[in-house]
Short mmCIF file of C-alpha atoms and ligand atoms in Angstrom, two decimals:
data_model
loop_
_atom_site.label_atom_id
_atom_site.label_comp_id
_atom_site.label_asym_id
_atom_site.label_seq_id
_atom_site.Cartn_x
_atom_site.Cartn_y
_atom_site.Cartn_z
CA UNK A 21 117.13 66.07 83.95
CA UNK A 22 116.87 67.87 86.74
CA UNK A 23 120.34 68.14 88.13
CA UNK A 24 122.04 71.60 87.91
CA UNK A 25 124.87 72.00 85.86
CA UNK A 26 127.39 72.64 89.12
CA UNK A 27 127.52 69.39 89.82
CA UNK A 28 128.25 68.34 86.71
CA UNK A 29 131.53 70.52 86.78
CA UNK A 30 132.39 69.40 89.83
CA UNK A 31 132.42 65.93 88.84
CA UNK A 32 134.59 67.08 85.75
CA UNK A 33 137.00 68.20 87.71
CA UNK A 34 137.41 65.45 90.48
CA UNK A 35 137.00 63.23 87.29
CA UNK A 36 118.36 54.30 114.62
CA UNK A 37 117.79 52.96 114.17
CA UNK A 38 117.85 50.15 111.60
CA UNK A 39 114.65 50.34 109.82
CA UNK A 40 114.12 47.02 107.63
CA UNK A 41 118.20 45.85 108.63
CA UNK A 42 120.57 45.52 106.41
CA UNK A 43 118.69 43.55 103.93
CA UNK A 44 116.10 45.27 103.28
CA UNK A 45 117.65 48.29 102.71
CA UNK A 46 119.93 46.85 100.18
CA UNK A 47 116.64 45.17 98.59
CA UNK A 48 115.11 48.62 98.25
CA UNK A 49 118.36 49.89 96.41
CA UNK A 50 118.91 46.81 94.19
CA UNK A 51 115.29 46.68 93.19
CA UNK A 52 115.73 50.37 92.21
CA UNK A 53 118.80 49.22 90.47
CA UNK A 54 116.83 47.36 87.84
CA UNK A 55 114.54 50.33 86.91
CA UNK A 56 117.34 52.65 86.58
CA UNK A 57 117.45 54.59 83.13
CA UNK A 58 120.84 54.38 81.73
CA UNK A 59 121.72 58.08 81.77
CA UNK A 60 120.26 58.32 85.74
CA UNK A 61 122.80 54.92 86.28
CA UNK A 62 125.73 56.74 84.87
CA UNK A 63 124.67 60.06 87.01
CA UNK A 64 124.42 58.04 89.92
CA UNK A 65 127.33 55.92 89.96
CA UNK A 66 129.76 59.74 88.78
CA UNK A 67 128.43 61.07 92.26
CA UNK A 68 129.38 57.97 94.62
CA UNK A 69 132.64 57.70 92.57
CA UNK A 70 133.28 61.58 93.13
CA UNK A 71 132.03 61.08 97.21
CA UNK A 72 135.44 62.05 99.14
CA UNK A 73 133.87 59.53 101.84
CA UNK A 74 133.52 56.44 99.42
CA UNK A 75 134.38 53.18 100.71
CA UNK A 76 134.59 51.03 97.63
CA UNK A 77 136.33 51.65 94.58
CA UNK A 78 132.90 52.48 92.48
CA UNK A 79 130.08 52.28 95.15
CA UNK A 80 126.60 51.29 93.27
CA UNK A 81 123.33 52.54 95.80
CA UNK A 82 123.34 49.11 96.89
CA UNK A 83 126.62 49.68 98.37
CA UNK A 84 125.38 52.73 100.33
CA UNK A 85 122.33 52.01 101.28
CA UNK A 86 122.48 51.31 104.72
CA UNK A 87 125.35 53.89 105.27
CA UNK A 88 122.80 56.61 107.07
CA UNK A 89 122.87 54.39 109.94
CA UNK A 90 126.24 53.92 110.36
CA UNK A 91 126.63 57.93 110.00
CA UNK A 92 123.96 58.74 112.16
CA UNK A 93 126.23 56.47 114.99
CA UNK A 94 129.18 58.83 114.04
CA UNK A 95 130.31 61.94 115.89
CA UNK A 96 129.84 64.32 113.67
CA UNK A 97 126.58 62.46 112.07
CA UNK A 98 124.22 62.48 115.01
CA UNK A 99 122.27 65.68 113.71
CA UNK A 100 120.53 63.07 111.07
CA UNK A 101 118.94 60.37 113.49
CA UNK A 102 116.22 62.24 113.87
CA UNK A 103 115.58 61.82 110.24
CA UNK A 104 115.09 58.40 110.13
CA UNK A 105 111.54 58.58 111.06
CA UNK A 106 108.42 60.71 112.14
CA UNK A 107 106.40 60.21 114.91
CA UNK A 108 102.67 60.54 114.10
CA UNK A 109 100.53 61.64 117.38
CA UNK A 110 97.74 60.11 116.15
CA UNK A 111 95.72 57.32 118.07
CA UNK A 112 95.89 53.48 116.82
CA UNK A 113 94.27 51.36 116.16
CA UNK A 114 91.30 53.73 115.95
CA UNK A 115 92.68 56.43 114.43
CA UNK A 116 95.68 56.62 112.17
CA UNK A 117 97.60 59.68 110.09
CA UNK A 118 100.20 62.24 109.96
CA UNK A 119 100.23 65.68 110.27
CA UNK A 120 103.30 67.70 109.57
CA UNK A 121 102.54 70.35 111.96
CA UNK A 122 101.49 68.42 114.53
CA UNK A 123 104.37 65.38 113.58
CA UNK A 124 107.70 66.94 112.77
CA UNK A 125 109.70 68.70 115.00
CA UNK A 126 109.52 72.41 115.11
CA UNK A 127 113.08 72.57 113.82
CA UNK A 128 112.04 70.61 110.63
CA UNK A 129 113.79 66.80 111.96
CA UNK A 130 111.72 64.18 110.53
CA UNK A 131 111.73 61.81 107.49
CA UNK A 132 109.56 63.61 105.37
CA UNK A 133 111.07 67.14 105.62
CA UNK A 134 114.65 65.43 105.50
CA UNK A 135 113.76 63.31 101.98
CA UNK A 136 112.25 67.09 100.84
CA UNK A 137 115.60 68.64 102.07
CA UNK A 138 117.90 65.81 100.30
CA UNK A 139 116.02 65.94 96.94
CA UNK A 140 116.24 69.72 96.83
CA UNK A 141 120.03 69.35 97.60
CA UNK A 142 120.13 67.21 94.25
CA UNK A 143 117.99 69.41 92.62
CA UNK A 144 120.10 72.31 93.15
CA UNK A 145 123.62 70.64 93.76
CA UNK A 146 126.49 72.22 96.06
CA UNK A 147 129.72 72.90 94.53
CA UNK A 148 131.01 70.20 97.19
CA UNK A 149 130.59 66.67 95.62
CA UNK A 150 131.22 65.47 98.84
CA UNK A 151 127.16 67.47 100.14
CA UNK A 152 125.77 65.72 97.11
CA UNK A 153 126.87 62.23 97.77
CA UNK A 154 125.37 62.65 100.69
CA UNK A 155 121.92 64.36 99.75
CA UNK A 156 122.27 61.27 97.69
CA UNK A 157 122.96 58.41 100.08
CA UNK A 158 120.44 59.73 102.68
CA UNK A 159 118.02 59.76 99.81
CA UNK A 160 118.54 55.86 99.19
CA UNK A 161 118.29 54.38 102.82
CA UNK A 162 115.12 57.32 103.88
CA UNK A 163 112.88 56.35 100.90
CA UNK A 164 113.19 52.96 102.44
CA UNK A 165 112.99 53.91 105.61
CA UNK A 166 109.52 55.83 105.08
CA UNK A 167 108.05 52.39 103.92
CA UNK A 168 109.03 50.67 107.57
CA UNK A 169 105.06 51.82 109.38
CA UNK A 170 106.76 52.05 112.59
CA UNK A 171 108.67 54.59 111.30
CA UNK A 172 105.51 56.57 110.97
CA UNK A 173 104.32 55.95 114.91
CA UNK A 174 104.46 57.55 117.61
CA UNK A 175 103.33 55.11 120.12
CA UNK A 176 105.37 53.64 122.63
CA UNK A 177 108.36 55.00 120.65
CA UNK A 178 107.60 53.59 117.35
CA UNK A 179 106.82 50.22 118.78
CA UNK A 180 110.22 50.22 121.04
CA UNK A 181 108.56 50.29 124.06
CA UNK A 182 106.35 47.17 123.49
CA UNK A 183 107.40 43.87 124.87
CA UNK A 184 107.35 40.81 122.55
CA UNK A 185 108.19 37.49 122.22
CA UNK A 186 110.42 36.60 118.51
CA UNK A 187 110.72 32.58 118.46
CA UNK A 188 110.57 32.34 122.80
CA UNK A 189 112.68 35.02 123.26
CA UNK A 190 110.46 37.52 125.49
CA UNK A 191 113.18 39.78 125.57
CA UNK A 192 112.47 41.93 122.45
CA UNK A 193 110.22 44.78 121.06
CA UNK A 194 108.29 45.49 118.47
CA UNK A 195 109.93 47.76 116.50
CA UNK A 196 113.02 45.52 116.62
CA UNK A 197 110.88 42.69 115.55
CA UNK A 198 109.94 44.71 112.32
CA UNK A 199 113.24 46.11 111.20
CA UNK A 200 114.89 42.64 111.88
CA UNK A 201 113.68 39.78 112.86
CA UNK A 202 110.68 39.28 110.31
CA UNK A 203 112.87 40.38 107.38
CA UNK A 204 115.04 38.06 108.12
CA UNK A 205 112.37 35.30 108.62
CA UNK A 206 110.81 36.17 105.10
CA UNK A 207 114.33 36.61 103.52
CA UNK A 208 117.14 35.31 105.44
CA UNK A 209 119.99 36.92 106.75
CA UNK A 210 121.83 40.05 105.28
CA UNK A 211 124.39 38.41 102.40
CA UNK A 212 124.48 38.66 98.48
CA UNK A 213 122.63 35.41 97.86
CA UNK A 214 119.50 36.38 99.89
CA UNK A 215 119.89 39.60 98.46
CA UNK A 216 119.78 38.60 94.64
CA UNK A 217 117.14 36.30 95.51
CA UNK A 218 114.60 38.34 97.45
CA UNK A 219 115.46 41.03 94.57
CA UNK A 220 114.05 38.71 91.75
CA UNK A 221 111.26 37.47 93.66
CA UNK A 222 110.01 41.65 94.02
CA UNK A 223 110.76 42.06 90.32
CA UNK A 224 108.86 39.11 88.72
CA UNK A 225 105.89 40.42 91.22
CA UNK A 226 106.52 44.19 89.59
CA UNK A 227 106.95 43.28 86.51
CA UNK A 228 104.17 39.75 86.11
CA UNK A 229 102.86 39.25 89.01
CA UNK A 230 100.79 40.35 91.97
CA UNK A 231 102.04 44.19 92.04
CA UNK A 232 102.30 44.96 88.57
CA UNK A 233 98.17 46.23 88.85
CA UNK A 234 99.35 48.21 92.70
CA UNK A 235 102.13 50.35 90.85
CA UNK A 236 100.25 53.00 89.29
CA UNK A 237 98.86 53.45 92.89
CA UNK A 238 102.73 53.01 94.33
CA UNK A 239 103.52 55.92 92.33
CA UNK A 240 100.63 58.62 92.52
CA UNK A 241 102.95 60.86 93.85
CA UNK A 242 106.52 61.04 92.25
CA UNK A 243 107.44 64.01 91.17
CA UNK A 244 111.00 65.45 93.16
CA UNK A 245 109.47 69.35 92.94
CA UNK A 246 106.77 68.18 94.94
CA UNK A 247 108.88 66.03 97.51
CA UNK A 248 107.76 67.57 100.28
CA UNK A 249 104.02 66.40 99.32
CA UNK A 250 104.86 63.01 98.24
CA UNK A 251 106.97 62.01 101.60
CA UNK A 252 103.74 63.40 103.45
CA UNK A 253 101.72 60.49 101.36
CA UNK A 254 104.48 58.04 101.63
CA UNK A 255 104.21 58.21 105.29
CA UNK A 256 100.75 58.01 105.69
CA UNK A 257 100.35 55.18 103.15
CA UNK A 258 103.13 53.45 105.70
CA UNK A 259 101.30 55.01 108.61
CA UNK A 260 97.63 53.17 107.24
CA UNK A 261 99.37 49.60 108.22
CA UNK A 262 99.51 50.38 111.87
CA UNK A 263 96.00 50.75 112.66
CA UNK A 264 95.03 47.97 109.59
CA UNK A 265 97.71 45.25 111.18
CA UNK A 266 100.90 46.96 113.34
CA UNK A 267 98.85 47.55 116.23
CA UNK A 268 95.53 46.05 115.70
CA UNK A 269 95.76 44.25 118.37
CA UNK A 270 97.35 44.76 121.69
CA UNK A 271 100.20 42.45 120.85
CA UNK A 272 102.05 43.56 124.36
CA UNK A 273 104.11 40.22 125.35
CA UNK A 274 102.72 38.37 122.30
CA UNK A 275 104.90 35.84 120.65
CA UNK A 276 104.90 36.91 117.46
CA UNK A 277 106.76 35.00 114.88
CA UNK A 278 103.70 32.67 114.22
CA UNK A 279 100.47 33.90 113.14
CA UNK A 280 101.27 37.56 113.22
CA UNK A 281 104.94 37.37 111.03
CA UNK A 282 102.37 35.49 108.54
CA UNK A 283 100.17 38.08 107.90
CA UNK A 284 103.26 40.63 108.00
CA UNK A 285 105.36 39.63 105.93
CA UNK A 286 103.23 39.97 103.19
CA UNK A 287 103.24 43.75 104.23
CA UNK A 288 106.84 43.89 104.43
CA UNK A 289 107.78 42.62 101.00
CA UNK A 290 105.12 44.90 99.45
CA UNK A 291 106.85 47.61 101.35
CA UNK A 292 110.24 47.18 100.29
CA UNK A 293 109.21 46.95 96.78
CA UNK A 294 107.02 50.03 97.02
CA UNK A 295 110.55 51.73 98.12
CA UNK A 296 112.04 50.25 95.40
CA UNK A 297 109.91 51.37 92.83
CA UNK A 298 109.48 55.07 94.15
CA UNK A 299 113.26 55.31 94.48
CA UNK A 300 113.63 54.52 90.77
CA UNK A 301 111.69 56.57 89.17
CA UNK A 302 112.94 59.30 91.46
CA UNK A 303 116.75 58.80 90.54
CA UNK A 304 115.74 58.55 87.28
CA UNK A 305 114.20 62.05 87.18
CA UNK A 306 116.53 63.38 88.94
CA UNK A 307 119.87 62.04 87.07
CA UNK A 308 117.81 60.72 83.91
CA UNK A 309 117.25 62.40 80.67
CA UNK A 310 113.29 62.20 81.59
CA UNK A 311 111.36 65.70 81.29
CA UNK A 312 110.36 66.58 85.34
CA UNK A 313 107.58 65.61 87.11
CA UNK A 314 105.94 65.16 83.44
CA UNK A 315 104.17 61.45 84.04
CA UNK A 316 106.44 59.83 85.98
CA UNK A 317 103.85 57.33 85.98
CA UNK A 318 103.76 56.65 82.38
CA UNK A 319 107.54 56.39 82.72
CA UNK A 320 107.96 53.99 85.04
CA UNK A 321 105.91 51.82 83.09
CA UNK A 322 108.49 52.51 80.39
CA UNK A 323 111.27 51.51 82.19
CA UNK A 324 109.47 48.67 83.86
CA UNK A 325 108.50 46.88 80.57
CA UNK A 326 112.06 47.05 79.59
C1 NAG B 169 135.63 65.51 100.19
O1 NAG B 169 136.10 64.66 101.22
C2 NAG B 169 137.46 64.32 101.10
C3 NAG B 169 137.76 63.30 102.20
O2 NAG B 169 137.43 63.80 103.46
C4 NAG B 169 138.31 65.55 101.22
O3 NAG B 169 139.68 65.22 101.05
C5 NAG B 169 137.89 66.55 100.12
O4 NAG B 169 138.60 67.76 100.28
C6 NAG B 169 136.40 66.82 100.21
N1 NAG B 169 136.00 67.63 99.08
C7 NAG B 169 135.51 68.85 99.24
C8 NAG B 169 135.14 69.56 97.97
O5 NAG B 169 135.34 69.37 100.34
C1 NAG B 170 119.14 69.47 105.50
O1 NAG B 170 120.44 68.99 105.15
C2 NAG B 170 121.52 69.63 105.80
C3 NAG B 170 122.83 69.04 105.28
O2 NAG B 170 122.97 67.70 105.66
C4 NAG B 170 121.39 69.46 107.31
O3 NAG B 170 122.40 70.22 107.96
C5 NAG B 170 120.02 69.93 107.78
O4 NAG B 170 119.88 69.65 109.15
C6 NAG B 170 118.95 69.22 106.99
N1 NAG B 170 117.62 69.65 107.42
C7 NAG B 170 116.58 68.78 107.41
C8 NAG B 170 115.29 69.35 107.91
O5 NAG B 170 116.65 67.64 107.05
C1 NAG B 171 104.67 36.32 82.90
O1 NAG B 171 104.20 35.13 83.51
C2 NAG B 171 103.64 34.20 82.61
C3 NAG B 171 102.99 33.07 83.40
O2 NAG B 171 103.75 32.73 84.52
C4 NAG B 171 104.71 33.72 81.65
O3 NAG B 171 104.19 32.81 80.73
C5 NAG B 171 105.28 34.93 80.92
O4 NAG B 171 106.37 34.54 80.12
C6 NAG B 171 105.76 35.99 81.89
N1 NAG B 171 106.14 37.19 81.18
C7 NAG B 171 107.24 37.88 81.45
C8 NAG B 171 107.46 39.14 80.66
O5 NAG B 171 108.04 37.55 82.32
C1 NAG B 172 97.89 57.12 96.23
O1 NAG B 172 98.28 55.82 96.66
C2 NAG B 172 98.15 55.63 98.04
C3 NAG B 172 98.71 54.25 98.34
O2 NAG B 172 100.05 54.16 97.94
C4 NAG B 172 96.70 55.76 98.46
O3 NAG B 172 96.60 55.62 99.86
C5 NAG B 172 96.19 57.14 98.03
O4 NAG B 172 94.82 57.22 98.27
C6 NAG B 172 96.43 57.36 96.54
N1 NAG B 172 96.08 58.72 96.21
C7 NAG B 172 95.47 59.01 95.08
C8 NAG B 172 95.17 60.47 94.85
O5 NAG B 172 95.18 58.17 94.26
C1 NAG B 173 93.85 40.23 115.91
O1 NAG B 173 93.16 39.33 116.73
C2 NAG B 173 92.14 38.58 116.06
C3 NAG B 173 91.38 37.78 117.09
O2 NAG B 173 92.28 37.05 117.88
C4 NAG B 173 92.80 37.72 114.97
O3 NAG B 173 91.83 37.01 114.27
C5 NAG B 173 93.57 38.61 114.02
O4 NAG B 173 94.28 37.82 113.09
C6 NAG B 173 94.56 39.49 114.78
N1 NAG B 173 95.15 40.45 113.84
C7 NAG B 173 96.40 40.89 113.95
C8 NAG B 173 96.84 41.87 112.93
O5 NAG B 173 97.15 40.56 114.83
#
C-alpha cells in the first residue's frame, strides 16, 4: 500500500469542460469499480465517507466522478479547469504528440502534471481528509478525462472551434460532439440503466472478449511513483487518435453522426474502458495491499480473472 499512515489517523478520528458527459465518466468509475481489490474498496470508500464536502451518505467513485466539473464551475474551484486537459502544439493530421515542455503551461496547469500532482497528494496524504478526497476525486474524473483525444489537442481549441453538423443541427462543434453527443448515441443518455449496461458490455470485452489481448498494452505504464511518466503516455496514446481518425479529415461543417460516429464510437468505448482499467489498478496500488509499482500488470490480470 502506498498510502501514508496520516491519513489513516485522520480517518480514525473523523471515524470544461465535460469530457465524455456524464456517462462516460461514471462508466470509467464503475468499470474501475469491478477491478477494485477489496482492501483498495474499503480505502476508497473511508476517504469519500471522511470528505467534509460529501454529498451522499457513503459516496462510491461512481458517485464523484463527474464532480471536477461541477467544482471547476465553482468560485473557489476555477484554479482546476485548466486541468482538465493539455493542449498539444503539434500539427494534425500529419503530425501528432505531446511534449510537456512545449504542452503544459509554464505554471505546471495541464492534465498530466495535475494527475502527477493528485497521485502524489495520495501518496503522501495531508492531515486534512477533506485535500485527500479531493486528490482523490480529481484523480477519478482526470484519468478519464486523459482518454477523451481532444483533450490532448490543441487545434482550434481542442476541436471547439470547428463547426459541425450532430443529426442536422449545424449549430455544434466538435469537441462537443465528442464529449456528448456520440456517447450518448453509442450509450444513451446519462441514467443508472445505461450506466449498468454500457458497464457490462466493457467488462465482458475486458474480461472475454475483444480487449482482453489490448490490456497488457492498456497498462504498460501503471505504476503511481512514475505518474508523471505514465500521464505523458496516456496522453499521447489519446493524442495518436487525432491524426489516425479525430482530424483526419477536414470535417469543418460535416454532419457527423453518420459515417464518422461509426467509426468513432468504436474509439470511444475502447477509451472509456482503457480509463477504466488504468484507474483500477491505480486505486488499487494506491489503497490496496499490492506491493508498488511491482507488476501492476501481472496484477491486474489477477484481479481481472476474479
Ligand atoms: C472539511 O470540510 C468540512 C465542511 O466544509 C469542514 O467542516 C471541516 O472542518 C473540514 N475539515 C478539515 C480538516 O478542514
Ligand atoms: C496541485 O494541487 C493543489 C491542491 O489542489 C493545487 O493548488 C495546485 O494548483 C495543483 N497543481 C497542479 C500542477 O495540478
Ligand atoms: C467467454 O465467452 C465464451 C464464448 O462466448 C463462453 O463460453 C465463456 O463461458 C466465457 N467465459 C467467461 C469467463 O465469461
Ligand atoms: C504502451 O501502450 C501504448 C498504447 O496504450 C503504446 O502506444 C505504447 O507504444 C506502448 N509502450 C510500450 C513500451 O509498450
Ligand atoms: C476520410 O475521408 C475518406 C474519403 O472520403 C473516407 O474514406 C474516410 O472514412 C474518412 N475518415 C474519417 C476518419 O473521417
Amino acid at each position: 500500500m502506498l498510502l501514508g499512515s496520516t491519513l489513516i489517523t485522520v480517518i480514525g478520528l473523523a471515524s470544461s469542460v465535460q469530457a465524455w458527459g456524464g456517462l462516460g465518466h461514471k462508466t470509467v468509475a464503475n468499470v474501475a469499480l469491478q477491478f477494485l481489490q477489496e482492501d483498495a474498496l474499503a480505502g476508497v470508500e473511508a476517504v469519500l465517507a471522511a470528505d467534509g464536502h460529501k454529498e451522499s451518505d457513503n459516496p462510491s467513485i461512481v458517485d464523484v466522478a463527474t464532480w471536477a466539473d461541477a467544482f471547476g464551475r465553482k468560485k473557489g474551484g476555477t484554479f482546476s479547469k485548466k486541468f482538465h486537459y493539455i493542449n498539444a502544439h503539434d500539427d494534425p493530421p500529419f503530425e501528432c504528440n505531446v511534449d510537456l515542455e512545449r504542452d503544459c503551461s509554464e505554471k505546471g496547469e495541464c492534465i498530466v502534471k495535475a494527475i502527477a500532482n493528485y497521485t502524489q497528494r495520495l501518496i503522501r496524504p495531508s492531515r486534512n481528509v477533506n485535500d485527500t478526497a479531493d486528490a482523490l476525486k480529481f484523480l477519478v474524473h482526470f484519468i478519464g478525462d486523459i482518454t477523451q483525444p481532444l483533450h490532448t489537442e490543441d487545434k482550434e481549441r481542442g476541436g471547439n472551434g470547428i463547426p459541425v453538423a450532430w443529426n442536422g443541427n449545424g449549430n455544434k462543434n466538435l469537441h462537443s460532439v465528442w464529449d456528448t453527443n456520440m456517447v450518448k448515441k453509442l450509450a444513451g443518455s446519462d441514467n443508472e440503466e445505461n450506466l449498468n449496461a454500457w458497464t457490462d458490455i466493457i467488462v465482458n470485452e475486458i474480461n472475454n472478449g475483444s480487449y482482453k489481448p489490448l490490456i497488457p498494452e492498456w497498462l504498460n505504464c501503471t505504476d503511481p511513483r512514475d505518474a508523471l511518466n505514465c500521464a505523458l503516455k496516456w496522453a499521447t496514446d489519446s493524442n495518436s487518435f487525432i491524426c489516425t481518425y479525430v482530424l483526419k479529415n477536414d470535417t469543418d461543417g460535416w454532419e457527423l453522426s453518420g459515417s464518422y460516429y461509426r467509426g468513432a464510437a468504436p474509439i470511444i468505448q475502447q477509451q472509456i474502458a482503457k480509463g477504466g482499467v488504468r484507474l483500477a489498478v491505480w486505486l488499487n496500488q494506491l489503497f490496496g495491499s499490492g506491493e508498488p509499482g511491482k507488476l501492476p500488470l501481472d496484477r491486474a490480470q489477477v484481479i481481472i480473472q476474479n
